[in-house]
mmCIF file of C-alpha atoms and ligand atoms in Angstrom:
data_model
loop_
_atom_site.group_PDB
_atom_site.id
_atom_site.type_symbol
_atom_site.label_atom_id
_atom_site.label_comp_id
_atom_site.label_asym_id
_atom_site.label_seq_id
_atom_site.Cartn_x
_atom_site.Cartn_y
_atom_site.Cartn_z
ATOM 1 C CA MET W 19 -35.544 1.052 -2.471
ATOM 2 C CA ASP W 20 -33.500 4.184 -3.363
ATOM 3 C CA SER W 21 -30.596 3.763 -0.862
ATOM 4 C CA ILE W 22 -28.663 0.962 0.667
ATOM 5 C CA LYS W 23 -25.843 0.303 3.129
ATOM 6 C CA VAL W 24 -23.395 -2.449 2.517
ATOM 7 C CA LYS W 25 -20.546 -4.006 4.404
ATOM 8 C CA CYS W 26 -17.592 -4.834 2.074
ATOM 9 C CA PRO W 27 -15.016 -7.397 3.403
ATOM 10 C CA GLY W 28 -11.242 -7.207 3.070
ATOM 11 C CA THR W 29 -9.692 -10.042 1.106
ATOM 12 C CA VAL W 30 -6.407 -11.911 0.793
ATOM 13 C CA ALA W 31 -5.520 -12.352 -2.886
ATOM 14 C CA ASN W 32 -3.097 -14.874 -4.451
ATOM 15 C CA LEU W 33 -3.126 -17.233 -1.393
ATOM 16 C CA VAL W 34 0.681 -17.580 -1.824
ATOM 17 C CA CYS W 35 0.912 -19.829 -4.835
ATOM 18 C CA GLY W 36 -2.085 -18.538 -6.956
ATOM 19 C CA PHE W 37 -1.002 -15.219 -8.250
ATOM 20 C CA ASP W 38 -4.049 -13.474 -9.760
ATOM 21 C CA ILE W 39 -6.235 -16.596 -9.565
ATOM 22 C CA LEU W 40 -6.934 -17.398 -5.867
ATOM 23 C CA GLY W 41 -8.369 -15.304 -3.065
ATOM 24 C CA LEU W 42 -10.389 -15.445 0.137
ATOM 25 C CA ALA W 43 -12.655 -13.036 1.985
ATOM 26 C CA LEU W 44 -11.995 -11.931 5.669
ATOM 27 C CA ASN W 45 -14.502 -11.139 8.383
ATOM 28 C CA GLU W 46 -12.306 -8.281 9.441
ATOM 29 C CA PRO W 47 -11.517 -5.502 8.470
ATOM 30 C CA ALA W 48 -14.494 -4.417 6.323
ATOM 31 C CA ASP W 49 -15.579 -1.068 4.742
ATOM 32 C CA ILE W 50 -19.071 0.405 4.995
ATOM 33 C CA MET W 51 -20.631 2.107 1.993
ATOM 34 C CA GLU W 52 -23.977 3.855 1.511
ATOM 35 C CA LEU W 53 -25.257 4.366 -1.968
ATOM 36 C CA ARG W 54 -28.279 6.395 -3.115
ATOM 37 C CA LEU W 55 -29.908 6.672 -6.532
ATOM 38 C CA LEU W 56 -29.986 10.096 -8.097
ATOM 39 C CA ASP W 57 -32.233 11.189 -10.906
ATOM 40 C CA GLU W 58 -29.513 12.877 -12.821
ATOM 41 C CA PRO W 59 -26.545 11.084 -14.473
ATOM 42 C CA ARG W 60 -23.660 11.987 -12.222
ATOM 43 C CA VAL W 61 -21.657 10.389 -9.440
ATOM 44 C CA LEU W 62 -21.219 12.224 -6.061
ATOM 45 C CA ILE W 63 -18.695 10.833 -3.581
ATOM 46 C CA ARG W 64 -18.332 11.660 0.108
ATOM 47 C CA ASN W 65 -15.557 10.290 2.379
ATOM 48 C CA ARG W 66 -16.431 9.613 6.013
ATOM 49 C CA ASP W 67 -12.905 8.510 6.951
ATOM 50 C CA ALA W 68 -9.444 10.003 7.337
ATOM 51 C CA PHE W 69 -7.968 8.483 4.116
ATOM 52 C CA ASN W 70 -8.534 11.484 1.902
ATOM 53 C CA LEU W 71 -9.265 9.367 -1.164
ATOM 54 C CA PRO W 72 -10.126 11.374 -4.335
ATOM 55 C CA THR W 73 -13.823 12.372 -4.655
ATOM 56 C CA ASP W 74 -13.516 12.962 -8.417
ATOM 57 C CA PRO W 75 -15.337 9.812 -9.696
ATOM 58 C CA GLU W 76 -12.915 9.405 -12.610
ATOM 59 C CA LYS W 77 -10.070 9.065 -10.062
ATOM 60 C CA ASN W 78 -11.970 7.029 -7.444
ATOM 61 C CA VAL W 79 -12.084 3.258 -7.547
ATOM 62 C CA ALA W 80 -15.752 3.116 -6.635
ATOM 63 C CA GLY W 81 -16.421 6.135 -8.804
ATOM 64 C CA VAL W 82 -15.178 4.531 -11.962
ATOM 65 C CA VAL W 83 -17.293 1.386 -11.170
ATOM 66 C CA LEU W 84 -20.395 3.544 -10.835
ATOM 67 C CA LEU W 85 -19.652 5.443 -13.995
ATOM 68 C CA SER W 86 -19.383 2.154 -15.812
ATOM 69 C CA VAL W 87 -22.739 1.115 -14.426
ATOM 70 C CA MET W 88 -24.210 4.460 -15.550
ATOM 71 C CA GLU W 89 -22.778 4.042 -18.944
ATOM 72 C CA LYS W 90 -24.375 0.623 -19.373
ATOM 73 C CA LEU W 91 -27.749 1.951 -18.122
ATOM 74 C CA GLY W 92 -27.828 5.101 -20.238
ATOM 75 C CA GLY W 93 -30.610 7.423 -19.227
ATOM 76 C CA GLN W 94 -30.827 9.747 -16.172
ATOM 77 C CA THR W 95 -29.715 7.493 -13.332
ATOM 78 C CA GLY W 96 -26.851 8.633 -11.074
ATOM 79 C CA PHE W 97 -25.398 7.782 -7.670
ATOM 80 C CA GLU W 98 -24.443 9.400 -4.481
ATOM 81 C CA LEU W 99 -21.916 7.397 -2.464
ATOM 82 C CA THR W 100 -20.761 7.790 1.078
ATOM 83 C CA VAL W 101 -17.645 5.726 2.058
ATOM 84 C CA GLU W 102 -16.401 4.774 5.442
ATOM 85 C CA LYS W 103 -13.190 2.827 4.916
ATOM 86 C CA HIS W 104 -11.678 0.678 7.504
ATOM 87 C CA ILE W 105 -9.378 -1.244 5.167
ATOM 88 C CA LYS W 106 -6.370 0.999 4.734
ATOM 89 C CA PRO W 107 -5.554 1.733 1.082
ATOM 90 C CA GLY W 108 -2.327 0.147 0.009
ATOM 91 C CA SER W 109 -2.462 -2.404 2.766
ATOM 92 C CA GLY W 110 -2.555 -5.504 0.541
ATOM 93 C CA ILE W 111 -5.887 -6.693 2.040
ATOM 94 C CA GLY W 112 -8.160 -5.688 -0.800
ATOM 95 C CA SER W 113 -8.956 -2.026 -0.015
ATOM 96 C CA SER W 114 -9.545 -1.115 -3.581
ATOM 97 C CA ALA W 115 -11.545 -4.267 -4.253
ATOM 98 C CA ALA W 116 -13.731 -3.648 -1.252
ATOM 99 C CA SER W 117 -14.630 -0.202 -2.775
ATOM 100 C CA ALA W 118 -15.011 -1.490 -6.212
ATOM 101 C CA ALA W 119 -17.092 -4.604 -5.318
ATOM 102 C CA GLY W 120 -19.123 -2.728 -2.723
ATOM 103 C CA ALA W 121 -20.099 -0.057 -5.276
ATOM 104 C CA ALA W 122 -20.984 -2.588 -7.983
ATOM 105 C CA VAL W 123 -23.065 -4.843 -5.652
ATOM 106 C CA ALA W 124 -24.880 -1.931 -3.946
ATOM 107 C CA ALA W 125 -25.691 -0.342 -7.400
ATOM 108 C CA ASN W 126 -27.031 -3.739 -8.565
ATOM 109 C CA HIS W 127 -29.240 -3.997 -5.493
ATOM 110 C CA LEU W 128 -30.705 -0.535 -6.085
ATOM 111 C CA LEU W 129 -31.313 -1.394 -9.649
ATOM 112 C CA GLY W 130 -33.389 -4.485 -8.737
ATOM 113 C CA ASN W 131 -30.595 -6.962 -9.208
ATOM 114 C CA ARG W 132 -30.784 -6.599 -13.038
ATOM 115 C CA PHE W 133 -27.206 -7.570 -13.631
ATOM 116 C CA SER W 134 -25.728 -11.082 -13.286
ATOM 117 C CA THR W 135 -22.990 -11.879 -10.859
ATOM 118 C CA GLU W 136 -20.619 -11.987 -13.813
ATOM 119 C CA GLU W 137 -21.648 -8.464 -14.855
ATOM 120 C CA VAL W 138 -21.258 -7.184 -11.302
ATOM 121 C CA VAL W 139 -17.695 -8.617 -11.261
ATOM 122 C CA GLN W 140 -16.987 -7.021 -14.654
ATOM 123 C CA PHE W 141 -18.202 -3.638 -13.344
ATOM 124 C CA ALA W 142 -16.014 -4.009 -10.180
ATOM 125 C CA MET W 143 -12.921 -5.039 -12.178
ATOM 126 C CA ASN W 144 -12.969 -1.457 -13.750
ATOM 127 C CA GLY W 145 -12.063 -0.237 -10.258
ATOM 128 C CA GLU W 146 -9.190 -2.655 -9.944
ATOM 129 C CA LYS W 147 -7.915 -1.486 -13.388
ATOM 130 C CA LEU W 148 -7.807 2.084 -12.007
ATOM 131 C CA ALA W 149 -6.042 0.946 -8.793
ATOM 132 C CA SER W 150 -3.405 -1.440 -10.197
ATOM 133 C CA GLY W 151 -3.370 -0.835 -13.978
ATOM 134 C CA VAL W 152 -4.626 -4.385 -14.737
ATOM 135 C CA LYS W 153 -8.003 -6.069 -14.442
ATOM 136 C CA HIS W 154 -7.827 -8.943 -11.970
ATOM 137 C CA ALA W 155 -10.518 -10.565 -9.947
ATOM 138 C CA ASP W 156 -8.720 -12.394 -7.179
ATOM 139 C CA ASN W 157 -9.780 -9.825 -4.629
ATOM 140 C CA ILE W 158 -13.020 -8.831 -6.317
ATOM 141 C CA ALA W 159 -14.545 -12.333 -6.645
ATOM 142 C CA PRO W 160 -14.107 -13.378 -2.950
ATOM 143 C CA CYS W 161 -15.179 -9.946 -1.919
ATOM 144 C CA ILE W 162 -18.465 -10.324 -3.787
ATOM 145 C CA LEU W 163 -19.052 -14.019 -3.243
ATOM 146 C CA GLY W 164 -17.361 -14.640 0.132
ATOM 147 C CA GLY W 165 -15.294 -17.771 0.932
ATOM 148 C CA VAL W 166 -12.396 -18.934 -1.333
ATOM 149 C CA SER W 167 -12.571 -18.122 -5.034
ATOM 150 C CA LEU W 168 -10.604 -19.593 -7.966
ATOM 151 C CA ILE W 169 -10.497 -17.343 -11.027
ATOM 152 C CA ARG W 170 -9.825 -19.860 -13.672
ATOM 153 C CA SER W 171 -10.003 -17.175 -16.349
ATOM 154 C CA ILE W 172 -10.993 -13.574 -16.779
ATOM 155 C CA HIS W 173 -11.320 -13.681 -20.550
ATOM 156 C CA PRO W 174 -13.904 -15.157 -20.517
ATOM 157 C CA LEU W 175 -14.802 -14.800 -16.879
ATOM 158 C CA ASP W 176 -14.826 -18.195 -15.158
ATOM 159 C CA ILE W 177 -15.025 -17.968 -11.313
ATOM 160 C CA ILE W 178 -15.377 -21.076 -9.116
ATOM 161 C CA SER W 179 -16.184 -20.950 -5.400
ATOM 162 C CA ILE W 180 -13.961 -23.438 -3.540
ATOM 163 C CA PRO W 181 -15.474 -25.015 -0.424
ATOM 164 C CA ALA W 182 -13.008 -24.576 2.440
ATOM 165 C CA PRO W 183 -12.875 -25.674 6.138
ATOM 166 C CA ASP W 184 -13.161 -23.092 8.882
ATOM 167 C CA LEU W 185 -9.701 -21.562 9.197
ATOM 168 C CA TYR W 186 -8.367 -18.658 11.360
ATOM 169 C CA VAL W 187 -6.469 -15.951 9.441
ATOM 170 C CA THR W 188 -3.903 -13.788 11.221
ATOM 171 C CA VAL W 189 -2.823 -10.709 9.298
ATOM 172 C CA VAL W 190 -0.098 -8.169 10.057
ATOM 173 C CA HIS W 191 -0.032 -4.860 8.174
ATOM 174 C CA PRO W 192 3.423 -3.226 8.700
ATOM 175 C CA GLN W 193 2.794 0.478 7.985
ATOM 176 C CA ILE W 194 4.966 0.827 4.983
ATOM 177 C CA GLU W 195 3.636 1.634 1.449
ATOM 178 C CA VAL W 196 3.810 -0.889 -1.385
ATOM 179 C CA ARG W 197 1.799 0.200 -4.426
ATOM 180 C CA THR W 198 0.196 -2.696 -6.228
ATOM 181 C CA ALA W 199 1.207 -1.162 -9.598
ATOM 182 C CA ASP W 200 4.880 -1.067 -8.419
ATOM 183 C CA ALA W 201 4.705 -4.596 -6.940
ATOM 184 C CA ARG W 202 3.443 -5.837 -10.308
ATOM 185 C CA GLN W 203 6.094 -3.930 -12.301
ATOM 186 C CA ILE W 204 9.023 -5.658 -10.586
ATOM 187 C CA LEU W 205 7.825 -9.138 -11.476
ATOM 188 C CA LYS W 206 9.759 -11.185 -14.050
ATOM 189 C CA GLN W 207 7.841 -11.762 -17.176
ATOM 190 C CA GLN W 208 9.202 -15.260 -17.743
ATOM 191 C CA VAL W 209 9.341 -18.289 -15.447
ATOM 192 C CA LEU W 210 11.453 -21.394 -15.630
ATOM 193 C CA LEU W 211 9.520 -24.639 -16.496
ATOM 194 C CA ARG W 212 10.654 -26.274 -13.307
ATOM 195 C CA ASP W 213 9.337 -23.413 -11.218
ATOM 196 C CA ALA W 214 6.076 -23.492 -13.096
ATOM 197 C CA ILE W 215 5.693 -27.206 -12.381
ATOM 198 C CA ARG W 216 6.305 -26.661 -8.704
ATOM 199 C CA GLN W 217 3.818 -23.778 -8.670
ATOM 200 C CA TRP W 218 0.981 -25.544 -10.377
ATOM 201 C CA GLY W 219 1.508 -28.575 -8.145
ATOM 202 C CA ASN W 220 1.059 -26.192 -5.175
ATOM 203 C CA ILE W 221 -2.025 -24.561 -6.616
ATOM 204 C CA ALA W 222 -3.743 -27.921 -7.244
ATOM 205 C CA GLY W 223 -2.582 -29.082 -3.798
ATOM 206 C CA LEU W 224 -4.012 -25.974 -2.102
ATOM 207 C CA VAL W 225 -7.409 -26.293 -3.918
ATOM 208 C CA THR W 226 -7.561 -30.046 -3.086
ATOM 209 C CA GLY W 227 -6.511 -29.294 0.517
ATOM 210 C CA PHE W 228 -9.360 -26.854 0.902
ATOM 211 C CA MET W 229 -11.908 -29.161 -0.664
ATOM 212 C CA LYS W 230 -10.865 -32.200 1.466
ATOM 213 C CA SER W 231 -10.250 -30.199 4.611
ATOM 214 C CA ASP W 232 -6.707 -31.693 4.512
ATOM 215 C CA TYR W 233 -4.829 -29.153 6.711
ATOM 216 C CA ASP W 234 -1.395 -30.686 6.107
ATOM 217 C CA LEU W 235 -1.907 -30.544 2.395
ATOM 218 C CA ILE W 236 -3.014 -26.866 2.747
ATOM 219 C CA GLY W 237 0.197 -26.156 4.744
ATOM 220 C CA ARG W 238 2.477 -27.996 2.269
ATOM 221 C CA SER W 239 0.909 -26.183 -0.673
ATOM 222 C CA LEU W 240 1.339 -22.578 0.736
ATOM 223 C CA GLU W 241 4.564 -22.235 -1.151
ATOM 224 C CA ASP W 242 5.369 -19.665 -3.891
ATOM 225 C CA VAL W 243 8.526 -20.144 -5.875
ATOM 226 C CA ILE W 244 7.708 -17.363 -8.515
ATOM 227 C CA ILE W 245 6.324 -14.214 -6.976
ATOM 228 C CA GLU W 246 7.279 -14.275 -3.296
ATOM 229 C CA PRO W 247 11.093 -14.367 -3.852
ATOM 230 C CA VAL W 248 10.826 -11.131 -5.812
ATOM 231 C CA ARG W 249 8.155 -9.223 -3.764
ATOM 232 C CA SER W 250 9.284 -10.252 -0.269
ATOM 233 C CA ILE W 251 12.347 -7.990 -0.717
ATOM 234 C CA LEU W 252 9.913 -5.080 -0.380
ATOM 235 C CA ILE W 253 8.749 -6.185 3.078
ATOM 236 C CA PRO W 254 11.138 -5.776 5.972
ATOM 237 C CA GLY W 255 11.049 -8.765 8.375
ATOM 238 C CA PHE W 256 9.130 -10.988 5.890
ATOM 239 C CA ASP W 257 11.389 -14.085 6.172
ATOM 240 C CA GLU W 258 11.548 -13.896 9.900
ATOM 241 C CA VAL W 259 7.814 -13.478 10.348
ATOM 242 C CA LYS W 260 7.124 -16.432 7.994
ATOM 243 C CA GLN W 261 9.579 -18.773 9.690
ATOM 244 C CA LYS W 262 8.502 -17.857 13.262
ATOM 245 C CA CYS W 263 4.795 -18.077 12.485
ATOM 246 C CA ARG W 264 5.279 -21.618 11.128
ATOM 247 C CA GLU W 265 7.306 -22.488 14.258
ATOM 248 C CA ALA W 266 4.348 -21.168 16.300
ATOM 249 C CA GLY W 267 2.027 -23.621 14.527
ATOM 250 C CA ALA W 268 0.547 -21.770 11.526
ATOM 251 C CA LEU W 269 -0.296 -24.001 8.611
ATOM 252 C CA GLY W 270 1.526 -21.466 6.437
ATOM 253 C CA GLY W 271 1.080 -18.171 4.663
ATOM 254 C CA GLY W 272 2.835 -15.381 2.931
ATOM 255 C CA ILE W 273 2.336 -12.006 1.310
ATOM 256 C CA SER W 274 -1.293 -10.934 1.309
ATOM 257 C CA GLY W 275 -2.100 -9.701 -2.197
ATOM 258 C CA SER W 276 0.774 -7.467 -3.333
ATOM 259 C CA GLY W 277 1.794 -6.650 0.272
ATOM 260 C CA PRO W 278 2.961 -5.258 2.551
ATOM 261 C CA SER W 279 0.443 -7.277 4.731
ATOM 262 C CA ILE W 280 1.442 -10.826 5.607
ATOM 263 C CA PHE W 281 -1.198 -13.466 6.438
ATOM 264 C CA MET W 282 -1.044 -16.826 8.030
ATOM 265 C CA LEU W 283 -3.652 -19.574 8.183
ATOM 266 C CA SER W 284 -4.202 -21.612 11.416
ATOM 267 C CA LYS W 285 -6.473 -24.454 12.281
ATOM 268 C CA GLU W 286 -7.100 -23.315 15.883
ATOM 269 C CA GLU W 287 -7.923 -19.821 17.278
ATOM 270 C CA LYS W 288 -5.315 -20.263 19.952
ATOM 271 C CA THR W 289 -2.525 -20.772 17.296
ATOM 272 C CA ALA W 290 -3.900 -17.810 15.352
ATOM 273 C CA GLN W 291 -3.442 -15.625 18.469
ATOM 274 C CA GLU W 292 0.044 -16.997 19.132
ATOM 275 C CA VAL W 293 0.926 -16.216 15.527
ATOM 276 C CA GLU W 294 -0.301 -12.674 16.038
ATOM 277 C CA ALA W 295 1.980 -12.346 19.140
ATOM 278 C CA VAL W 296 4.988 -13.526 16.925
ATOM 279 C CA MET W 297 4.150 -10.939 14.252
ATOM 280 C CA ARG W 298 3.885 -8.163 16.906
ATOM 281 C CA ALA W 299 7.149 -9.096 18.495
ATOM 282 C CA VAL W 300 9.007 -8.986 15.138
ATOM 283 C CA TYR W 301 7.725 -5.584 14.061
ATOM 284 C CA THR W 302 8.083 -4.145 17.536
ATOM 285 C CA ARG W 303 11.727 -5.160 17.564
ATOM 286 C CA ILE W 304 12.352 -3.891 14.018
ATOM 287 C CA GLY W 305 10.620 -0.593 14.934
ATOM 288 C CA ILE W 306 7.971 -0.484 12.239
ATOM 289 C CA ASP W 307 4.298 0.431 13.184
ATOM 290 C CA PHE W 308 1.803 -2.251 12.419
ATOM 291 C CA ASN W 309 -1.845 -3.374 12.717
ATOM 292 C CA THR W 310 -2.836 -6.955 13.244
ATOM 293 C CA TYR W 311 -6.063 -8.859 12.807
ATOM 294 C CA VAL W 312 -7.042 -12.303 13.948
ATOM 295 C CA THR W 313 -10.140 -13.254 11.938
ATOM 296 C CA THR W 314 -11.933 -16.007 10.052
ATOM 297 C CA ILE W 315 -13.048 -16.581 6.449
ATOM 298 C CA ASN W 316 -16.059 -14.487 5.538
ATOM 299 C CA LYS W 317 -18.732 -16.646 3.938
ATOM 300 C CA ASN W 318 -21.093 -14.018 2.660
ATOM 301 C CA GLY W 319 -19.117 -11.433 0.638
ATOM 302 C CA VAL W 320 -20.565 -7.863 0.248
ATOM 303 C CA GLU W 321 -23.645 -7.753 2.481
ATOM 304 C CA LYS W 322 -26.612 -5.477 2.763
ATOM 305 C CA ILE W 323 -26.768 -4.152 6.332
ATOM 306 C CA SER W 324 -29.611 -1.643 5.813
HETATM 307 N N1 HSE P 427 -3.080 -10.498 -7.628
HETATM 308 C C1 HSE P 427 -2.882 -9.151 -7.308
HETATM 309 C C2 HSE P 427 -1.347 -8.936 -7.264
HETATM 310 C C3 HSE P 427 -3.537 -8.727 -6.014
HETATM 311 O O1 HSE P 427 -0.698 -9.715 -6.503
HETATM 312 O O2 HSE P 427 -0.813 -7.956 -7.837
HETATM 313 C C4 HSE P 427 -3.256 -7.355 -5.562
HETATM 314 O O3 HSE P 427 -4.247 -6.542 -5.961
#
């Protein structure tokens, strides 16, 4: 096999209370990437979309991942990558992670799966470092593994897949730009002990809620007293969307990754659609363009499609 086509899912990182340690994969949207082996050590990138991302591999999220694979390999192997992005960069639904994880998984396939999942995650995190300035795996891990991931630690890497019930995920992406690097910069470096206690109670509650399919516990635990109060200021309409979506029956939700997208979890498809209507109504009234998705949790992660 000297070429492969993969589908790379969008992801929701943080899951409200689990900043940098929790994430889940979405069935929609997803990027498509085609990777081919070259017999010279270079990385060629072609974009088949309108996002105009850099094709210089040093400045491209997937490019730096492939360069790190090449460096590990030594020798004469290179890569030609064609990217068809559907996850808008800067949306907060794991666009950079999809590029990074897709490149790492596709390269590993072409190389006979010689690297472990842990090594693949390490390669992919080089892309996140370029995108946000910091290595974090809460988009990368669910993108690669599918489902819900807990990143207990990244030094050393310790990723746990959390079983979760079938849930519907409604996402609204208001078309404003929030750069992850900026959304990280504004965060306070210290937290109060009482906030930390509340937060780790919620994280434990959310993980337990997923594992026991306890929908009420999931809903109660989708609370963030540390990050959301700071970041939500960057997202017009956030408080209104959150309140009205809960009133419409969503279990709960909040900022997707570093925003500006907002996600909500629902038990039933009908509720997820009603939640979408609420989101649409708010942004239509405010006068900000938006995209919405009503989708489910992706179980497979990056997938070979040909
Ligand atoms: N955990 C990351 C953040 C996800 O919230 O900054 C965004 O890449």
